[in-house]
Amino acid sequence: MTIKDLQKLLFEYEDKKYGDFGAKLIPGFPREKFIGIRAPEYKNILKRIKGDEVIPVFLSTLPHTYHEENCLHVALINKIKDFDECVAALEKFIPYIDNWAVNDGVNPVCFKKHRDELIGLVQKWISSEATYTRRCGMKILMANYLDEDFKPEYLDLPADLRSDEYYVNMMTAWLFAEALVKQWDTSVKYIEGHKLDDWTHNKTIQKACESFRVPNERKEYLRSLRVITTIRSL
């Protein structure tokens, strides 16, 4: 199979109405960049190309033409079992992540067994000035370090971020809202101490209050910690 053959295979799963829908969810991207492939179909695509020699060629051929090629790229990275190989593939791909939908699919299975080696890389990615490198780092932090491997200091770097990028700040809010679910005693101190910028602070509270996993009494307390912002006239 060649790259062209792979593209033809992707178009076998084309759903034009879903492509229209997907394009609306990612502002600024031209409609022609979307094939329109529903998420469950990637399992079928992965089965059809399993073991094919096109995979390493595809992973090394960047940038891709279509949004769905990027989604497939992430799905292939997520399945890489060797940690070093997975990291190398992800670091090569990260500069080409250009929207939240591709970014938030990153969740390699092998990372769960290599958290000690991974955390330094996660912190490096979060420290990047590139929007989706930073968002990717926080997404991986959220997926792997809020449970048994949690350390309070892991929240310091995201809390210190100051960005004008909506998709960075939204990811920070999502991370802290999830931390309020899983690590309340530590994470609530960041809200009480107003460690986040005003917008992210309030968005974190909003997202936590929308979660059914946060008890009502904690929601009421979080609402009392909202920051009232004012727009000053010039």
Short mmCIF file of C-alpha atoms in Angstrom, two decimals:
data_model
loop_
_atom_site.label_atom_id
_atom_site.label_comp_id
_atom_site.label_asym_id
_atom_site.label_seq_id
_atom_site.Cartn_x
_atom_site.Cartn_y
_atom_site.Cartn_z
CA MET A 1 0.00 0.00 0.00
CA THR A 2 1.20 3.51 -0.82
CA ILE A 3 0.27 6.85 0.79
CA LYS A 4 -2.16 7.42 -2.10
CA ASP A 5 -3.70 4.01 -1.48
CA LEU A 6 -4.10 4.90 2.18
CA GLN A 7 -5.83 8.15 1.29
CA LYS A 8 -8.21 6.22 -0.98
CA LEU A 9 -8.95 3.87 1.90
CA LEU A 10 -9.78 6.82 4.15
CA PHE A 11 -12.20 8.15 1.57
CA GLU A 12 -14.05 4.83 1.68
CA TYR A 13 -15.25 5.99 5.12
CA GLU A 14 -16.22 9.47 3.97
CA ASP A 15 -19.37 10.97 5.51
CA LYS A 16 -19.84 14.40 3.93
CA LYS A 17 -22.38 15.59 6.47
CA TYR A 18 -20.05 14.62 9.28
CA GLY A 19 -17.26 16.45 7.47
CA ASP A 20 -19.42 19.58 7.39
CA PHE A 21 -20.04 19.17 11.11
CA GLY A 22 -16.37 18.58 11.94
CA ALA A 23 -15.24 21.62 9.98
CA LYS A 24 -17.57 23.81 12.04
CA LEU A 25 -15.99 22.57 15.27
CA ILE A 26 -12.54 23.72 14.20
CA PRO A 27 -12.78 27.37 13.15
CA GLY A 28 -10.34 28.65 10.57
CA PHE A 29 -9.85 25.35 8.77
CA PRO A 30 -11.05 25.07 5.16
CA ARG A 31 -13.78 22.51 4.54
CA GLU A 32 -11.66 20.71 1.94
CA LYS A 33 -9.26 19.63 4.70
CA PHE A 34 -11.95 17.35 6.12
CA ILE A 35 -12.90 13.97 4.71
CA GLY A 36 -15.56 13.33 7.32
CA ILE A 37 -14.72 10.12 9.18
CA ARG A 38 -16.60 9.22 12.34
CA ALA A 39 -14.44 8.24 15.33
CA PRO A 40 -15.50 4.55 15.55
CA GLU A 41 -14.35 3.97 11.97
CA TYR A 42 -10.68 4.42 12.87
CA LYS A 43 -10.73 0.98 14.54
CA ASN A 44 -11.74 -0.54 11.22
CA ILE A 45 -9.10 1.45 9.37
CA LEU A 46 -6.41 0.34 11.82
CA LYS A 47 -7.41 -3.30 11.32
CA ARG A 48 -7.19 -2.95 7.55
CA ILE A 49 -3.70 -1.48 7.58
CA LYS A 50 -2.29 -3.56 10.46
CA GLY A 51 1.21 -4.72 9.62
CA ASP A 52 1.25 -2.88 6.30
CA GLU A 53 4.55 -1.38 5.18
CA VAL A 54 2.78 1.93 4.58
CA ILE A 55 2.63 2.67 8.32
CA PRO A 56 6.27 3.76 8.89
CA VAL A 57 6.16 5.66 5.59
CA PHE A 58 2.96 7.41 6.63
CA LEU A 59 4.36 8.29 10.07
CA SER A 60 7.44 9.85 8.50
CA THR A 61 5.59 11.75 5.77
CA LEU A 62 4.63 15.12 7.24
CA PRO A 63 2.67 17.30 7.01
CA HIS A 64 -0.45 15.41 6.01
CA THR A 65 -3.10 16.77 3.68
CA TYR A 66 -6.26 15.91 5.59
CA HIS A 67 -7.42 16.36 9.16
CA GLU A 68 -8.33 12.68 9.31
CA GLU A 69 -4.78 11.70 8.36
CA ASN A 70 -3.65 13.53 11.48
CA CYS A 71 -6.27 11.69 13.52
CA LEU A 72 -5.04 8.39 12.11
CA HIS A 73 -1.46 9.41 12.86
CA VAL A 74 -2.40 9.92 16.53
CA ALA A 75 -4.21 6.57 16.62
CA LEU A 76 -1.08 4.84 15.31
CA ILE A 77 1.17 6.60 17.83
CA ASN A 78 -1.17 5.60 20.65
CA LYS A 79 -0.66 1.93 19.77
CA ILE A 80 3.16 1.97 19.74
CA LYS A 81 4.29 -0.32 22.57
CA ASP A 82 7.96 0.64 22.81
CA PHE A 83 8.32 3.77 24.95
CA ASP A 84 11.35 5.29 23.21
CA GLU A 85 9.85 4.64 19.78
CA CYS A 86 6.56 6.17 20.87
CA VAL A 87 8.20 9.30 22.27
CA ALA A 88 10.26 9.74 19.10
CA ALA A 89 7.16 9.42 16.93
CA LEU A 90 5.19 11.85 19.10
CA GLU A 91 7.96 14.46 19.24
CA LYS A 92 8.22 14.32 15.46
CA PHE A 93 4.47 14.80 15.11
CA ILE A 94 3.77 17.41 17.81
CA PRO A 95 4.89 20.39 15.68
CA TYR A 96 2.23 19.44 13.14
CA ILE A 97 -0.66 19.33 15.61
CA ASP A 98 -2.78 22.30 14.65
CA ASN A 99 -6.12 21.89 16.39
CA TRP A 100 -7.66 20.70 19.64
CA ALA A 101 -9.36 17.64 18.12
CA VAL A 102 -6.10 16.06 16.99
CA ASN A 103 -4.29 17.14 20.16
CA ASP A 104 -6.81 15.68 22.58
CA GLY A 105 -6.65 12.25 20.97
CA VAL A 106 -3.03 11.80 22.10
CA ASN A 107 -2.96 9.10 24.79
CA PRO A 108 -0.32 6.41 24.16
CA VAL A 109 -0.99 3.22 26.10
CA CYS A 110 2.69 2.63 26.82
CA PHE A 111 2.97 5.90 28.77
CA LYS A 112 1.16 4.35 31.72
CA LYS A 113 4.11 2.04 32.34
CA HIS A 114 6.79 4.70 31.96
CA ARG A 115 5.56 7.65 34.01
CA ASP A 116 8.90 8.21 35.75
CA GLU A 117 10.71 8.64 32.43
CA LEU A 118 7.83 10.58 30.90
CA ILE A 119 7.30 13.37 33.42
CA GLY A 120 10.38 15.35 32.36
CA LEU A 121 9.18 15.33 28.76
CA VAL A 122 5.69 16.37 29.83
CA GLN A 123 7.12 19.34 31.69
CA LYS A 124 9.24 20.25 28.68
CA TRP A 125 6.19 20.22 26.42
CA ILE A 126 4.14 22.29 28.87
CA SER A 127 6.94 24.87 28.98
CA SER A 128 6.88 25.28 25.20
CA GLU A 129 5.63 28.51 23.64
CA ALA A 130 3.87 26.53 20.91
CA THR A 131 0.12 26.33 21.59
CA TYR A 132 -0.47 22.67 20.85
CA THR A 133 2.84 21.43 22.23
CA ARG A 134 1.83 23.05 25.50
CA ARG A 135 -1.73 21.73 25.30
CA CYS A 136 -0.46 18.24 24.45
CA GLY A 137 1.79 18.24 27.51
CA MET A 138 -1.10 19.21 29.77
CA LYS A 139 -3.38 16.62 28.20
CA ILE A 140 -0.81 13.88 28.88
CA LEU A 141 -0.31 15.20 32.42
CA MET A 142 -4.06 15.05 33.02
CA ALA A 143 -4.35 11.53 31.60
CA ASN A 144 -1.43 10.03 33.52
CA TYR A 145 -0.62 11.93 36.70
CA LEU A 146 -3.81 12.72 38.61
CA ASP A 147 -4.24 9.30 40.15
CA GLU A 148 -1.76 7.03 41.93
CA ASP A 149 1.31 8.79 40.52
CA PHE A 150 0.11 12.27 41.47
CA LYS A 151 2.50 14.71 43.11
CA PRO A 152 1.31 18.17 44.21
CA GLU A 153 4.17 19.91 42.42
CA TYR A 154 2.92 18.62 39.06
CA LEU A 155 0.27 21.35 39.14
CA ASP A 156 2.74 24.20 39.70
CA LEU A 157 3.89 24.54 36.10
CA PRO A 158 0.39 24.64 34.56
CA ALA A 159 -0.72 27.09 37.27
CA ASP A 160 2.14 29.44 36.44
CA LEU A 161 1.27 29.57 32.73
CA ARG A 162 0.05 32.84 31.32
CA SER A 163 -1.14 32.71 27.76
CA ASP A 164 -3.31 34.65 25.33
CA GLU A 165 -4.20 31.40 23.56
CA TYR A 166 -7.76 30.22 24.13
CA TYR A 167 -6.89 26.56 23.57
CA VAL A 168 -4.08 26.71 26.12
CA ASN A 169 -6.22 28.37 28.77
CA MET A 170 -9.14 26.03 28.15
CA MET A 171 -6.82 23.03 28.57
CA THR A 172 -5.49 24.49 31.82
CA ALA A 173 -9.05 24.87 33.09
CA TRP A 174 -9.89 21.31 32.04
CA LEU A 175 -6.78 20.01 33.82
CA PHE A 176 -7.58 21.81 37.06
CA ALA A 177 -11.26 20.87 36.92
CA GLU A 178 -10.19 17.23 36.63
CA ALA A 179 -7.72 17.72 39.47
CA LEU A 180 -10.58 19.05 41.62
CA VAL A 181 -12.35 15.76 41.00
CA LYS A 182 -9.39 13.50 41.72
CA GLN A 183 -7.09 15.50 44.02
CA TRP A 184 -9.38 17.97 45.79
CA ASP A 185 -7.29 18.77 48.85
CA THR A 186 -4.30 19.82 46.77
CA SER A 187 -5.97 21.41 43.76
CA VAL A 188 -8.53 23.51 45.64
CA LYS A 189 -5.63 25.44 47.19
CA TYR A 190 -4.80 26.77 43.72
CA ILE A 191 -8.32 28.13 43.46
CA GLU A 192 -8.39 29.49 47.00
CA GLY A 193 -5.02 31.14 46.42
CA HIS A 194 -6.07 32.50 43.01
CA LYS A 195 -3.02 30.93 41.36
CA LEU A 196 -4.58 30.98 37.88
CA ASP A 197 -5.40 33.98 35.71
CA ASP A 198 -8.95 35.29 36.17
CA TRP A 199 -10.46 33.73 33.04
CA THR A 200 -8.92 30.30 33.65
CA HIS A 201 -9.82 30.48 37.34
CA ASN A 202 -13.50 31.06 36.56
CA LYS A 203 -13.55 28.54 33.72
CA THR A 204 -12.05 25.90 36.03
CA ILE A 205 -14.83 26.51 38.54
CA GLN A 206 -17.45 26.37 35.78
CA LYS A 207 -16.16 23.06 34.42
CA ALA A 208 -15.86 21.53 37.90
CA CYS A 209 -19.42 22.60 38.73
CA GLU A 210 -20.65 20.98 35.52
CA SER A 211 -19.17 17.64 36.60
CA PHE A 212 -21.42 15.07 38.27
CA ARG A 213 -18.28 13.77 40.04
CA VAL A 214 -17.98 16.88 42.22
CA PRO A 215 -20.29 16.82 45.29
CA ASN A 216 -22.84 19.63 45.54
CA GLU A 217 -21.34 21.09 48.72
CA ARG A 218 -17.97 21.45 46.95
CA LYS A 219 -19.67 23.06 43.97
CA GLU A 220 -21.25 25.64 46.25
CA TYR A 221 -17.88 26.38 47.81
CA LEU A 222 -16.23 26.72 44.40
CA ARG A 223 -18.94 29.13 43.24
CA SER A 224 -18.14 31.32 46.24
CA LEU A 225 -14.55 31.57 44.96
CA ARG A 226 -15.45 33.00 41.56
CA VAL A 227 -13.63 36.17 40.59
CA ILE A 228 -15.71 39.11 39.41
CA THR A 229 -13.93 40.72 36.49
CA THR A 230 -14.65 44.15 35.14
CA ILE A 231 -13.85 45.66 31.76
CA ARG A 232 -12.33 49.07 32.13
CA SER A 233 -13.31 51.65 29.57
CA LEU A 234 -10.55 53.56 27.85
#
